[in-house]
Structure formats: C-alpha cells, structure tokens
Amino acid sequence: MATLDGEGLGLHKPQDMMMSPWAVSVQRYNNESGEDDDDLPLTTFDIDYQNLSLLLQEAATLYHPQCAKPKLYPTIVQPYTPVPVTTPVVPVLPSVAGVVMTKDPSYSEGNRSGNMGPTHTTDYRVGEYDTPAVPLRRRMEHNILPLSAVSMAGHQKSTTEALWTGITPAVLVGIEPRLLGKDGFTVRTLSFEVPLDHDTCSQKELLKLHAELVDSYSTTPDALSSSPISPQKPFILYLCGGPGDGNPSDRVPELNKFCIERGYQVLYVHYRGTGQSPLFFDSTAEAKVLNMSDQDKANYLAKFRQDNIVRDLEAIRLCLNKELSLATKEKEIKWTLIGQSFGGWVATTYLSFLPSSLEAVYISAGMPPLGKTAREVYEKTYAHIVKRNEDYFHEYFPEDQEHVRTIVGHLRDEAPLQKGVAGMDGQPPFRGYELYGDKGERRGCYLTYQTFMTLGRTFGSAPVVSRDEEEEEEEKQSLSLSLASSVGALTIKPSSKIPPAYQRLHNLITHLITDLNSSSSRSQGRISPATLSLYTSLESFALHRRPLYALLHEAIYCSATCPQTSQPSNWAATQVALSHPSGAFDWLSSSSCSLASTSQSTSQSTTAGKKVYYFTGETVHPTPTLSHLGGSALTPFLRAAELLAKKSDWTALYDLASLKENTRERVRVRAVAYKEDMYVDLELSKQAAGKIGGCELVVCPFREWGHGSLKEVGKTGVVLGWLFDGV
C-alpha cells in the first residue's frame, strides 16, 4: 500500500496488484516562503495500478477535507476540489461566529451567475489539529500521465449512463380532497404507479406508491376546498430515514410549519416497499414472488435500494410536471430535498445522476460514506456503540452487567424450548419466549438471548459522557450561552439526568430480574406477559412491519461506484463485532451456546473472571437473530438475505465525478452533522462532504443533540435554520 506518511494523503491498492507503475507527483505549498510555484520541490512516488481506469477513479476520490477540530459552535466545513493548481495561496479569513472559512478566489457574491462556481482548490487552514492539504501536481514526463488526458468519469458513466435515461412519468391513479390534519395542516393523498424495474418497464410489472402533500396551515373549513395542487409553490421533497421506514406527513409538524411559512409545499413519498407503499403490487404479485427461487427473491429485493427509489421520485416529478402543465424547462418542478439519515443517502444518489431535477439538497445526519465499504463503516459504528455501552455500564448502571449475565443465561439455557422457525426447514430448536401482537396475534417473533442483546439500538439518542474535563467545562460554558445569531433566543443547558434510552432499558432489566427471582428456584422462574410486553415496546427494530430494513441494511453500502465498494457486504457488522478486542460481542457467535462455553474468554472481556456483555446498536445480524426479530415477515426471505450478503454485482449508487463537479449555482448543498452520532460517523461525514462540490457541512455544537435532532420538538427549527440559511 503506497501512502504519504503524515500528509493525510493515501492511495490504497491491494498489495498483490503488480502492474505497470504510474508516477504521481505531489507538491506541498508553503504559504510563508513566497517561493514561485515551479521552484518548490516535488516528491515523486510510484504506485501499482491495475489499469488506467482504476487510476482515474482513484484520483477522482482521492481527497477528503482536512478539517480543524470541531469547536463548540456550529462549524462550516468548506471542502475543496482538486483541480490543476494554478490559483495563488489564499490566506485564512475569519468569519462570523468563529466559523473558519477559506475564501474561494473564483467565487464571490458578485459572480453568482458565472459558470465557474466555487473551486475550493485546497484548504490552507493550519493549526494544532489540522493536517495541511496536499494539492495534486500534474506533469508530462516519461511515464507520468496528465490526469486531464482522459475524463475521470468516463469509465463509470459508460456503465451507468444508460440506467438513468428514459425514465417515464409515473401514473397518477388517485388524488383525494384535502383533509385537515390533527396539527392544523391540510393534507391531500396521492397514489402513483411506477415500474418495478425502470430499465425494463415493458414487462408491465408495477408498484404502487403512496404520497402525502402538505400545502397549507389553517383551522378553517375553507382550507378543505377542492383547489388543485398549486403549480406556483415550490416543492420540498422530504426523504425519511431507513431503509424500510414509512414516511407519514404528520411525523414532524414543526418541519411542515417551517416550510409552509417559507412558501413551500411539502411532499412525503413512502419509498417503494415501505409504509403504505406495499412490497407487492397485489396478492397475485405477492404469490408470484413468494414462490420464486431464493436467487430470484434476492434479485427482486435488490430493486428496492436508493437508486430505484430515486427513479421513482423522478418519475413522480415528471408526472407532476405533466399534470400541472409545466411543459418548459423554465417552469418545470425542481425538488428541494430534505434528507434525514438514510434520506441523505437517497438525496446524494439523486444529486449524482439527476442534478438538473434539483434546486437544493439539505441533509441532517445523513451524509453517505462515499467510497467506504460496509466493513469500514461498521468499524466506525462499533467505536460509538462501545462508548455507549461503557457509559451505560460504568457511568449509570454498573450493577446491570451482572443482571445481564443472569438474563442471558436464563434465555439461553432455561427459557422454554421452541421447535424452530416456522417456514424454515432444517432450523434447530432454540430457547426463547414467543411474542404476540397487540390483538394477541402470533407474529413468529421471539425474545431470545440474542434479540435481547440488540436493545442497544436506542442508545443513539443518549449523549456520550465526556471524559475530557477541559472539553466538558468548555462545552458547559458554550451550552449556557444564548446563540442569538444561529439559534435565536434558544438557550441550551447541560443536563445531568439519566438519558431516557438508558433509563428505559434499565427498567426492563429490573423487571426481568424481578421475574426471574420471583420463584424459589431460578430454573422455575418465568418471564411474565407484562414484562414481555415491555420488551416488545422497547424493541425498536420492528422488522415484522418493515422487513426491508433488515434485508437491505448492509446492501445500501454496496455500490459499483468504485472497486472497493463493489465488494459483498458479507455480514460486515457481525464480522466487526466478533473481531472487537473486548470480546463483549462474542454472544453473536453461533458457538456461544452456554455459560460454560464462555469461561475460556480472554482477560480483556472479563470482569473479575466473569464474562462481559455489550449490546449492539443499529446493526443487523444473520439468522438466528434475524429470524427471531422479524418473524413471519422475514422468514420467506432469509435465504435470499444470505445471497444478498454475498452479492458483488451491485449497480452504482453514486457518481463521484458528477458530485465533485457540482457548484453552488448548480445545486445548493448543505448538511448538518453531529459530534457523537452513533449511526452516522462525523469523520466519515466530513470526508463525504469533501467529495461533493460546493457542499457546506455544519457541525452541531451541542453534544446532547444527536442523530434525530431534526425530528425533535424544539430542535427542528434550529436545524432547518442551519440548513436553509447557514451559520
């Protein structure tokens, strides 16, 4: 692997690639020397490449933003785009609220109409926590190829361009009169039909899409008139998290109010196969899919990722253009996207391939890890998960580690014996408690020791306990300030309360221990229906009603965008968990069948000779955990899920060259990231922002704010203000 040590720059290739070397020259600027550009020394190093196209793709994805250590105020991370280095060194310019920005010499408020746009050639900020960027230098000398000789995007576009042409308008099959929602918003429901496969729509296989349009706020009956959809109001398209979640219009009333007051109408589309957009067109289509081979089922499910979600949304846009008689380019609808979590993945795919359909892209806690494999993502994720477990067991409830050992032992060794998963031949018996729905219906879901240990998914709403006294004191001072410039009159004060996510889990553990200790003999102890109901309310995966969340959770990271991300996911989250040096996730191993079998644990994973258990987070693991969580909704697709985990011929989800070419004049892009986001890592978000031209990344200053802040009362307006207006 060839790297430049200490420079924050690396070209990564497998060790076994021994092909013709291509020399790349790298030059470092010295802002204080005053030396001429051509007189500065060059460092040349050789790298082995498989072929020229890989070189060009690597060059397109090489750089990531070099960002200062986040301060305790909203920080705009201004990425740069590697271009021929002809621009002069530009000094650091301080701006309002302590935000550090690098001035773009080709961009100013006076030339917004120009075609050049911001270049962000490099980031010249240098400080204690900064690594200076190294701009790419190009020259023609022997075997040194100028990168401009061939289009970097050529290889990728040749394989993806055909997939994004010829999208046909969706069919509007139903539109209901406006209804007055419970929060005073007028909502109308729209129903569309789109092809299952936009590339082969002649097959006539269709899907139904459900959408809700919020267009006004009123408490009077006049608002319920049968007025048509307004062609004058611009559209905001809200993209929810997931994958697999529905997208109801009443989930975030404060967002609706914010957008309507700014003159927008807000469209909520339930992605294909989620919410009120069913996984199958009708019962006939359902029977057809369920009778497919496992490979055909896997192929069917692969059509429900963000690339086809974007095609659906584009088909709806084209349909509305037609229905509202917006025939010319000057009058056509252009979406303003607001993407939350996975919605940011969808928004970035849209920006990659269909930027002309967009006015602006705003993302909260949803910068996709561009160029990163599923394993690389989960390595970051598990670092956050471990922090949350350490907080829970060391800072709040140290006694619960012993209780968890007791509960796991009972569920694994003493719980009622179940015959196996219904509908899955060859599955061995297991121990656990069957769970029932609100009306007593059987769902095929169970409380087992492994499903119990997945309850850490809700830890993401809890702030991380600071272990840096200086940083903690600085944050307390910052949080007590009134941020008049960015947050209006809002005053945030630190809280010493136990985070609700931890308190709820502790309450469940207390009920479980009480049940197990209620009999004279532990072997006779049983978990009560009331406690099982409490577990069901706390178990947040809800895979019985959103199976795509499990089936596609790792597939959303697999993409033909670049060679490394085209690899199979291979249940990356499980691999990372089992390789953690603490050994606290060994319960995921199929060999962890009894307490006795874990007595050989390493000293790192034991406390006073006893096994340590950590909860997992927002990660999905294979059968049996998957089957016990999802029940009958997942059972028909469990073998297809195994095939998806091994799949390597994924389509491209992003076009890195197109993203890099974006400018503020083309599509405005701004994102908000959170310091201790357990689900979307901050550093990966920074790197992704650096791969999108003109993107601004606002780092939330409040440690207690996290992944779902956009949807939380009292925070929605602040986050939207950062997104729409900047800092």
XYZ file of C-alpha atoms in Angstrom:
727
model
C 0.000 0.000 0.000
C 1.525 3.293 -1.041
C 0.985 6.277 1.204
C 2.450 9.611 2.117
C 3.008 9.314 5.855
C 1.992 12.328 7.880
C 0.381 14.104 4.976
C -3.167 12.830 5.426
C -2.994 11.547 1.858
C -3.018 7.971 0.677
C -3.551 5.918 -2.428
C -4.757 2.493 -1.445
C -4.450 -0.586 -3.619
C -4.268 -4.298 -2.752
C -0.734 -5.492 -2.111
C -0.940 -8.152 -4.771
C -1.554 -5.732 -7.657
C 1.759 -5.752 -9.542
C 1.081 -3.846 -12.740
C 2.829 -1.043 -14.597
C 3.747 1.752 -12.193
C 2.391 5.226 -12.717
C 4.276 8.033 -11.046
C 2.243 10.746 -9.384
C 3.921 13.927 -8.260
C 2.800 15.580 -5.076
C 3.709 19.098 -4.029
C 3.186 20.847 -0.742
C 2.617 24.583 -0.584
C 4.478 26.769 1.861
C 2.373 29.836 2.455
C 5.147 31.783 4.115
C 8.085 31.148 1.793
C 6.980 33.323 -1.086
C 8.671 30.940 -3.482
C 7.397 30.615 -7.002
C 5.110 27.687 -7.693
C 7.504 25.972 -10.120
C 10.519 26.285 -7.812
C 9.043 24.291 -4.963
C 10.401 20.752 -4.523
C 8.461 17.802 -5.811
C 8.105 14.413 -4.159
C 7.554 11.578 -6.608
C 6.461 8.071 -5.647
C 5.371 5.016 -7.581
C 2.077 3.221 -7.156
C 0.909 -0.033 -8.705
C -2.402 0.215 -10.526
C -4.487 -2.491 -12.055
C -5.251 -0.381 -15.101
C -5.661 3.187 -16.174
C -9.354 3.381 -15.353
C -8.639 2.477 -11.743
C -6.029 5.243 -11.628
C -8.526 7.769 -12.849
C -11.238 6.638 -10.420
C -8.756 6.726 -7.545
C -7.718 10.261 -8.459
C -11.351 11.335 -8.503
C -11.949 10.000 -4.993
C -8.510 10.689 -3.506
C -9.136 13.755 -1.439
C -11.095 14.339 1.704
C -11.473 17.580 3.655
C -8.804 18.384 6.217
C -10.884 19.896 8.971
C -9.978 21.593 12.207
C -11.001 20.013 15.488
C -14.705 20.844 15.895
C -15.275 23.828 18.137
C -18.248 24.442 20.376
C -20.124 26.495 17.850
C -21.650 25.483 14.537
C -18.713 24.926 12.202
C -18.930 25.119 8.435
C -16.571 22.671 6.831
C -15.719 24.070 3.411
C -14.457 21.216 1.229
C -12.054 21.692 -1.630
C -11.916 20.178 -5.062
C -8.571 19.023 -6.537
C -8.028 20.917 -9.798
C -4.926 21.969 -11.757
C -3.006 24.013 -9.207
C -2.906 27.453 -10.758
C -4.609 29.537 -8.110
C -2.489 31.535 -5.676
C -2.243 30.800 -1.991
C -5.187 32.402 -0.217
C -4.896 33.315 3.471
C -7.409 32.224 6.100
C -10.353 34.561 6.507
C -12.177 34.614 9.857
C -15.938 34.905 9.670
C -18.883 35.381 11.961
C -19.487 33.172 14.988
C -15.920 31.933 14.884
C -16.507 29.928 11.712
C -13.266 29.447 9.779
C -13.638 29.524 6.021
C -11.253 29.509 3.090
C -12.082 32.147 0.517
C -12.535 30.841 -2.979
C -10.734 33.172 -5.410
C -13.081 32.250 -8.264
C -16.248 32.809 -6.264
C -17.804 35.894 -4.766
C -21.264 37.259 -4.151
C -20.812 39.335 -7.278
C -20.227 36.452 -9.670
C -23.008 34.068 -8.618
C -24.219 33.986 -12.204
C -20.862 32.835 -13.524
C -20.218 29.337 -14.752
C -17.028 28.688 -12.839
C -18.535 28.411 -9.368
C -16.516 27.614 -6.275
C -13.406 25.555 -6.791
C -12.145 25.131 -3.207
C -8.739 24.221 -4.641
C -7.376 23.394 -1.224
C -7.855 24.166 2.424
C -4.974 26.280 3.712
C -6.037 26.295 7.348
C -3.153 25.222 9.514
C -3.362 24.774 13.241
C -2.695 22.388 16.068
C -5.351 19.929 14.882
C -5.025 20.430 11.137
C -3.072 18.487 8.558
C -2.351 20.713 5.559
C -3.858 19.533 2.314
C -1.537 18.394 -0.452
C -2.684 19.552 -3.896
C -2.167 17.238 -6.841
C 0.503 18.321 -9.317
C 0.464 17.138 -12.909
C 3.227 16.958 -15.498
C 4.036 15.018 -18.644
C 7.376 13.301 -18.257
C 8.158 9.775 -19.394
C 5.527 7.606 -17.715
C 3.800 10.442 -15.820
C 0.345 10.853 -17.326
C -1.548 14.150 -17.022
C -4.832 13.331 -15.325
C -6.627 15.665 -17.733
C -5.718 13.421 -20.650
C -8.777 11.244 -20.077
C -12.091 12.039 -18.402
C -12.111 10.622 -14.874
C -15.820 9.900 -15.161
C -15.594 8.026 -18.421
C -15.340 4.506 -17.038
C -18.161 4.892 -14.547
C -20.528 6.802 -16.822
C -20.157 4.240 -19.557
C -21.693 1.630 -17.270
C -24.337 3.763 -15.555
C -25.472 6.358 -18.072
C -27.951 4.035 -19.732
C -29.589 3.298 -16.391
C -30.631 6.922 -15.895
C -32.051 7.783 -19.298
C -35.607 7.345 -20.450
C -37.346 7.401 -17.062
C -41.037 7.609 -17.854
C -43.531 9.660 -15.817
C -45.375 7.853 -13.051
C -49.105 7.354 -13.483
C -51.251 9.376 -11.088
C -54.021 6.913 -10.268
C -55.662 8.756 -7.399
C -55.802 12.099 -5.646
C -58.007 12.703 -2.626
C -59.503 16.010 -1.459
C -57.622 17.919 1.171
C -58.100 16.850 4.760
C -57.387 18.837 7.880
C -54.692 17.058 9.865
C -54.541 16.880 13.630
C -51.919 19.635 13.719
C -53.895 22.005 11.521
C -52.145 21.210 8.243
C -54.099 20.485 5.089
C -53.034 17.204 3.549
C -54.017 15.510 0.327
C -53.158 11.924 -0.552
C -51.762 10.992 -3.953
C -51.363 7.499 -5.388
C -48.944 6.630 -8.176
C -47.926 3.591 -10.170
C -44.338 3.078 -11.303
C -42.495 0.202 -12.963
C -40.825 -2.313 -10.676
C -37.818 -2.080 -12.990
C -37.469 1.289 -14.710
C -34.988 -0.181 -17.173
C -37.364 -2.863 -18.444
C -40.732 -1.236 -17.881
C -42.131 -3.105 -20.875
C -42.512 -6.079 -18.554
C -45.524 -4.299 -17.046
C -44.575 -5.233 -13.511
C -45.763 -2.323 -11.400
C -45.550 -0.992 -7.865
C -47.899 1.328 -6.009
C -46.533 4.427 -4.304
C -48.330 6.368 -1.593
C -47.618 10.081 -1.130
C -48.953 12.885 1.061
C -48.803 16.577 0.125
C -48.908 19.199 2.901
C -49.652 22.551 1.320
C -51.097 24.928 3.928
C -51.826 25.546 7.577
C -55.327 26.513 8.604
C -58.027 25.810 11.156
C -60.946 26.943 8.987
C -63.168 24.758 6.785
C -62.281 26.924 3.777
C -58.915 25.222 3.684
C -60.646 21.999 2.688
C -61.845 23.345 -0.634
C -61.113 21.244 -3.679
C -58.474 23.626 -5.011
C -55.919 21.965 -7.292
C -52.271 21.465 -6.469
C -50.533 24.801 -6.804
C -48.009 25.000 -9.640
C -46.675 28.257 -8.211
C -45.495 26.961 -4.839
C -42.089 25.273 -4.960
C -41.891 21.674 -3.765
C -39.905 20.323 -0.855
C -39.465 16.561 -1.027
C -38.865 15.150 2.451
C -36.776 11.978 2.451
C -37.086 9.960 5.657
C -34.635 7.562 7.254
C -34.494 3.832 6.796
C -34.155 1.755 4.779
C -37.611 0.330 5.213
C -39.405 3.147 7.048
C -42.711 4.690 6.077
C -42.864 8.445 5.555
C -46.025 9.901 7.152
C -46.614 13.633 6.772
C -47.517 14.239 10.421
C -44.292 12.934 11.958
C -42.580 16.360 12.256
C -45.213 19.142 12.476
C -42.560 21.785 13.136
C -40.918 20.955 9.796
C -44.225 21.407 7.973
C -44.770 24.762 9.654
C -41.247 25.957 8.821
C -41.557 25.039 5.154
C -45.083 26.386 4.662
C -44.142 29.713 6.235
C -41.371 29.965 3.651
C -43.805 29.412 0.799
C -43.199 25.729 0.077
C -45.489 22.733 -0.186
C -44.047 19.517 1.252
C -44.357 16.132 -0.430
C -43.876 12.929 1.583
C -43.443 9.814 -0.549
C -43.417 6.387 1.068
C -40.495 4.653 -0.633
C -41.203 1.515 -2.619
C -41.969 -1.404 -0.326
C -42.309 0.740 2.810
C -45.133 2.218 4.865
C -48.238 2.481 2.706
C -46.321 1.686 -0.487
C -46.581 -2.117 -0.435
C -43.772 -4.520 -1.223
C -46.016 -6.200 -3.809
C -48.451 -4.659 -6.293
C -51.255 -7.030 -5.322
C -51.889 -10.511 -3.944
C -51.131 -12.081 -7.318
C -47.714 -10.409 -7.446
C -47.093 -11.405 -3.825
C -47.830 -15.051 -4.536
C -45.560 -14.911 -7.554
C -42.626 -13.512 -5.564
C -43.080 -15.864 -2.616
C -42.950 -18.824 -4.988
C -39.723 -17.640 -6.600
C -36.376 -19.297 -6.086
C -34.151 -17.761 -3.423
C -31.947 -16.220 -6.112
C -34.935 -14.616 -7.836
C -36.138 -13.288 -4.482
C -32.716 -11.729 -3.932
C -32.873 -10.134 -7.377
C -36.335 -8.781 -6.556
C -35.213 -7.264 -3.246
C -32.160 -5.675 -4.880
C -34.560 -3.398 -6.782
C -35.585 -1.612 -3.565
C -32.371 0.297 -2.862
C -31.825 4.037 -3.156
C -31.106 4.009 -6.911
C -34.608 2.808 -7.743
C -36.107 4.993 -5.029
C -34.615 7.957 -6.888
C -36.034 6.722 -10.188
C -39.456 6.534 -8.545
C -39.145 10.094 -7.252
C -38.021 11.337 -10.646
C -40.977 9.565 -12.264
C -43.282 11.377 -9.804
C -41.641 14.705 -10.633
C -42.182 14.116 -14.346
C -45.781 13.125 -13.636
C -46.464 16.302 -11.676
C -44.849 18.374 -14.415
C -47.337 16.840 -16.814
C -50.350 17.106 -14.510
C -49.611 20.748 -13.663
C -48.937 21.558 -17.333
C -45.371 22.639 -16.624
C -44.037 21.775 -20.023
C -40.982 24.037 -20.400
C -37.629 23.796 -18.732
C -38.102 27.253 -17.233
C -41.296 26.225 -15.468
C -40.661 22.602 -14.571
C -40.658 21.393 -10.984
C -37.304 21.231 -9.279
C -37.220 19.481 -5.940
C -35.678 20.954 -2.830
C -34.652 17.841 -0.918
C -34.545 17.493 2.861
C -32.905 14.190 3.721
C -32.840 12.765 7.247
C -30.459 9.866 7.930
C -30.931 7.340 5.081
C -32.799 10.125 3.302
C -29.384 11.742 2.849
C -28.220 8.583 1.050
C -31.189 8.917 -1.319
C -30.589 12.651 -1.797
C -26.931 12.086 -2.704
C -27.871 9.440 -5.266
C -30.341 11.921 -6.767
C -27.640 14.612 -6.859
C -25.221 12.177 -8.503
C -27.304 11.228 -11.503
C -30.117 13.766 -11.909
C -28.828 17.121 -10.612
C -30.863 19.067 -13.187
C -34.020 17.975 -11.351
C -32.919 19.611 -8.097
C -32.938 23.114 -6.701
C -31.200 22.379 -3.394
C -30.178 19.460 -1.161
C -30.304 19.733 2.629
C -29.174 16.777 4.748
C -29.324 16.176 8.501
C -27.333 13.266 9.964
C -27.271 11.591 6.578
C -24.014 12.080 4.682
C -23.402 8.724 2.986
C -19.924 7.205 3.441
C -18.799 7.764 -0.136
C -16.077 5.362 -1.199
C -16.225 3.372 2.047
C -17.008 -0.311 2.370
C -19.606 -1.680 4.742
C -16.832 -3.006 6.978
C -15.130 0.395 7.156
C -18.431 1.971 8.117
C -19.144 -0.557 10.860
C -15.661 -0.199 12.301
C -16.574 3.426 12.963
C -20.052 2.492 14.133
C -18.825 -0.012 16.682
C -16.483 2.538 18.208
C -19.602 4.584 19.051
C -21.501 1.506 20.247
C -18.701 0.609 22.642
C -18.703 4.162 24.039
C -22.430 3.951 24.743
C -22.042 0.584 26.473
C -19.208 1.924 28.602
C -21.376 4.864 29.602
C -24.324 2.630 30.447
C -22.424 0.063 32.477
C -19.780 2.311 34.048
C -21.399 5.718 34.472
C -25.070 4.914 35.088
C -25.906 1.293 35.939
C -22.806 -0.760 36.833
C -24.975 -3.324 38.615
C -26.696 -4.188 35.342
C -23.695 -6.071 33.963
C -24.312 -8.853 36.463
C -28.040 -8.694 35.751
C -27.414 -9.002 32.008
C -25.321 -12.124 32.612
C -28.203 -13.604 34.583
C -30.782 -12.739 31.901
C -28.632 -14.074 29.047
C -28.001 -17.275 30.952
C -31.726 -17.819 31.551
C -32.766 -17.033 27.972
C -30.071 -19.248 26.508
C -30.205 -22.210 28.866
C -33.550 -22.216 30.688
C -36.200 -20.438 28.594
C -38.969 -22.550 27.016
C -37.776 -24.749 24.175
C -39.136 -23.757 20.758
C -39.346 -26.218 17.869
C -37.739 -23.923 15.311
C -38.601 -21.066 12.990
C -41.881 -21.673 11.190
C -41.394 -21.956 7.450
C -37.656 -22.610 7.701
C -36.786 -26.242 7.160
C -33.766 -27.621 8.935
C -33.691 -24.995 11.678
C -32.722 -26.496 15.055
C -34.787 -25.971 18.201
C -33.922 -22.939 20.306
C -34.892 -21.398 23.622
C -36.921 -18.230 23.971
C -40.326 -16.672 24.621
C -42.831 -16.207 21.825
C -44.147 -12.663 21.401
C -47.647 -11.646 20.372
C -49.169 -8.588 18.729
C -51.498 -6.019 20.278
C -54.505 -8.194 19.469
C -52.889 -11.430 20.576
C -51.912 -12.480 17.070
C -48.838 -14.633 16.503
C -46.065 -12.940 14.536
C -43.338 -15.555 14.756
C -41.107 -13.231 16.818
C -39.260 -14.316 19.955
C -37.355 -12.935 22.907
C -34.070 -14.849 22.889
C -30.738 -14.025 24.439
C -29.547 -12.653 21.088
C -32.595 -10.474 20.406
C -32.328 -9.148 23.978
C -28.742 -8.072 23.329
C -29.796 -5.992 20.284
C -31.595 -3.475 22.522
C -28.666 -1.057 22.302
C -30.112 0.341 19.081
C -31.819 3.090 21.087
C -28.521 4.161 22.703
C -28.001 6.599 19.843
C -30.391 9.090 21.443
C -28.180 9.310 24.543
C -25.279 11.791 24.704
C -21.818 10.403 25.288
C -20.334 11.111 28.700
C -17.329 13.399 28.267
C -14.092 12.101 29.770
C -12.144 15.261 28.952
C -12.523 17.733 31.838
C -11.312 20.713 29.814
C -13.620 19.903 26.922
C -16.525 19.269 29.282
C -16.072 22.638 31.003
C -15.789 24.390 27.647
C -18.999 22.749 26.492
C -20.869 23.682 29.662
C -19.922 27.303 29.125
C -20.963 27.130 25.489
C -24.276 25.436 26.198
C -25.228 28.129 28.694
C -24.897 30.859 26.080
C -27.769 32.219 24.077
C -26.861 31.788 20.418
C -28.678 34.801 19.083
C -27.080 34.647 15.649
C -27.831 30.998 14.890
C -30.397 29.744 17.333
C -32.433 32.845 18.054
C -33.494 33.046 21.674
C -32.844 29.357 22.354
C -30.759 28.653 25.437
C -29.367 25.157 25.851
C -28.317 23.988 29.289
C -26.462 20.781 30.079
C -28.486 18.041 31.684
C -27.310 15.698 34.409
C -30.355 13.438 34.073
C -30.074 9.808 33.117
C -30.694 9.598 29.352
C -34.196 8.196 28.696
C -32.849 5.430 26.441
C -30.693 4.120 29.300
C -33.467 4.508 31.849
C -35.948 2.521 29.751
C -33.509 -0.338 29.252
C -32.674 -0.357 32.966
C -36.381 -0.549 33.792
C -36.755 -3.593 31.533
C -33.714 -5.286 33.061
C -35.157 -4.636 36.526
C -38.479 -6.248 35.552
C -36.697 -9.248 34.027
C -34.590 -9.816 37.133
C -37.651 -9.431 39.357
C -39.472 -12.094 37.340
C -36.525 -14.494 37.417
C -36.099 -14.087 41.173
C -39.791 -14.396 41.945
C -39.739 -18.199 42.368
C -37.895 -20.267 44.905
C -35.762 -21.850 42.221
C -34.244 -19.940 39.314
C -34.888 -22.873 36.996
C -38.605 -22.417 37.673
C -38.531 -18.687 37.028
C -40.507 -17.449 34.055
C -40.816 -14.074 32.400
C -44.292 -12.605 32.849
C -46.533 -11.459 29.965
C -46.338 -7.894 31.283
C -42.539 -7.923 31.076
C -42.654 -9.476 27.611
C -44.980 -6.665 26.563
C -42.484 -4.161 27.981
C -39.729 -5.769 25.933
C -41.875 -5.605 22.796
C -42.441 -1.872 23.284
C -38.707 -1.284 23.725
C -37.565 -3.462 20.808
C -37.247 -0.765 18.118
C -36.252 -2.738 15.019
C -39.897 -3.653 14.336
C -38.820 -5.908 11.478
C -42.210 -7.610 11.387
C -43.629 -4.445 9.779
C -40.547 -3.177 7.910
C -38.638 -6.212 6.619
C -36.626 -4.185 4.099
C -34.774 -2.567 6.981
C -33.110 -5.893 7.718
C -32.865 -7.246 4.189
C -31.167 -4.162 2.710
C -29.404 -2.661 5.712
C -25.914 -3.570 4.541
C -26.774 -3.523 0.846
C -27.105 0.276 0.925
C -23.303 0.443 1.294
C -22.578 -1.795 -1.705
C -22.090 0.052 -4.962
C -20.215 -0.164 -8.249
C -19.167 3.442 -7.691
C -15.563 2.347 -7.123
C -13.797 -1.034 -6.857
C -13.670 -1.277 -3.080
C -17.381 -0.577 -2.528
C -18.447 -3.180 -5.090
C -17.438 -5.944 -2.686
C -20.080 -8.112 -0.979
C -21.077 -6.957 2.491
C -20.644 -10.488 3.941
C -22.487 -9.503 7.123
C -19.860 -6.864 7.841
C -21.420 -5.730 11.132
C -21.135 -9.230 12.580
C -17.551 -9.600 11.409
C -16.561 -6.314 13.030
C -18.381 -7.131 16.269
C -16.776 -10.552 16.633
C -13.326 -9.119 15.936
C -13.618 -6.481 18.668
C -10.785 -6.994 21.174
C -13.114 -6.660 24.166
C -14.838 -9.942 23.341
C -18.033 -8.354 24.656
C -19.916 -9.171 21.445
C -18.983 -12.869 21.366
C -22.610 -13.700 22.098
C -23.199 -13.137 18.365
C -21.160 -16.234 17.599
C -23.126 -19.373 16.841
C -20.793 -21.251 19.165
C -21.900 -19.284 22.247
C -24.368 -21.895 23.408
C -23.920 -21.899 27.173
C -22.369 -20.023 30.028
C -19.841 -22.791 30.417
C -18.650 -22.339 26.854
C -17.655 -18.734 27.553
C -15.465 -19.472 30.527
C -12.389 -19.507 28.291
C -12.759 -15.782 27.468
C -9.752 -13.513 27.370
C -8.977 -11.267 30.297
C -9.989 -8.234 28.230
C -13.574 -9.442 28.070
C -13.968 -10.420 31.690
C -14.627 -8.598 34.906
C -13.385 -10.435 38.000
C -13.400 -13.638 35.965
C -16.914 -13.095 34.613
C -17.927 -12.601 31.004
C -18.699 -9.030 29.904
C -21.678 -8.433 27.618
C -22.236 -5.385 25.422
C -25.390 -4.532 23.496
C -25.241 -3.977 19.738
C -26.625 -0.856 18.069
C -28.171 -0.148 14.686
C -26.699 -3.249 13.124
C -28.317 -6.284 11.519
C -27.060 -9.818 12.026
C -27.885 -13.068 10.216
C -30.095 -15.941 11.305
C -30.973 -16.858 14.023
C -31.062 -13.254 15.306
C -32.730 -12.041 12.114
C -35.416 -14.721 12.057
C -36.312 -14.273 15.738
C -36.632 -10.494 15.323
C -38.558 -10.436 12.039
C -40.763 -13.495 12.340
C -43.118 -14.412 9.532
C -42.484 -11.180 7.614
C -38.824 -12.094 7.139
C -38.954 -15.879 7.025
C -39.652 -16.187 3.250
C -36.572 -14.046 2.511
C -33.972 -15.356 4.963
C -32.093 -17.412 2.390
C -32.352 -14.537 -0.088
C -30.762 -12.324 2.595
C -27.773 -14.671 2.655
C -27.453 -14.330 -1.118
C -27.638 -10.527 -0.881
C -24.793 -10.586 1.647
C -22.658 -12.423 -0.950
C -23.754 -10.352 -3.946
C -20.975 -8.453 -5.755
C -22.607 -7.267 -8.987
C -24.329 -4.238 -7.489
C -25.254 -1.196 -9.538
C -23.635 2.184 -8.866
C -25.359 4.305 -6.241
C -23.225 7.412 -6.723
C -21.250 9.154 -9.451
C -18.243 10.635 -7.669
C -17.103 12.667 -10.659
C -20.542 14.244 -11.057
C -20.720 15.025 -7.339
C -17.302 16.669 -7.461
C -18.359 18.841 -10.394
C -21.320 20.284 -8.512
C -21.291 24.009 -7.731
C -23.453 26.249 -5.575
C -25.016 27.662 -8.716
C -25.848 24.183 -9.962
C -27.394 22.728 -6.779
C -27.061 24.213 -3.299
C -25.875 21.542 -0.853
C -25.679 21.960 2.908
C -25.583 19.316 5.618
C -25.639 19.143 9.405
C -23.597 16.519 11.251
C -23.454 15.692 14.951
C -20.388 15.128 17.102
C -21.430 11.888 18.771
C -23.805 10.458 16.181
C -23.851 6.707 16.835
C -25.376 5.935 13.446
C -23.566 8.280 11.023
C -19.955 8.943 11.952
C -18.825 12.588 11.967
C -15.440 11.976 10.362
C -16.983 9.960 7.546
C -19.481 12.795 7.055
C -16.637 15.279 6.728
C -14.912 13.112 4.165
C -18.134 12.721 2.182
C -18.725 16.485 2.212
C -15.285 16.930 0.673
C -16.320 14.800 -2.284
C -19.326 16.990 -3.141
C -18.570 20.259 -4.866
C -19.957 23.343 -3.139
C -21.108 21.385 -0.089
C -21.102 23.047 3.319
C -21.075 20.889 6.436
C -22.372 22.447 9.649
C -21.158 20.638 12.764
C -23.742 20.937 15.540
C -22.134 22.450 18.649
C -24.297 20.628 21.184
C -23.089 17.257 22.403
C -26.578 16.395 23.655
C -28.037 16.800 20.167
C -27.853 13.715 18.036
C -28.999 11.762 15.051
C -32.707 12.554 15.287
C -32.483 16.241 16.201
C -34.267 17.299 13.012
C -37.370 15.447 14.239
C -37.284 16.538 17.889
C -39.553 19.233 19.282
C -37.666 22.432 19.939
C -34.746 21.433 17.724
C -36.370 21.114 14.309
C -36.468 24.838 13.591
C -32.849 25.315 14.653
C -31.558 22.521 12.409
C -33.666 23.736 9.474
C -32.329 27.243 10.023
C -28.775 25.942 9.728
C -29.695 24.009 6.590
C -31.571 26.754 4.767
C -29.705 29.832 5.979
C -26.288 28.582 7.028
C -24.487 29.770 10.121
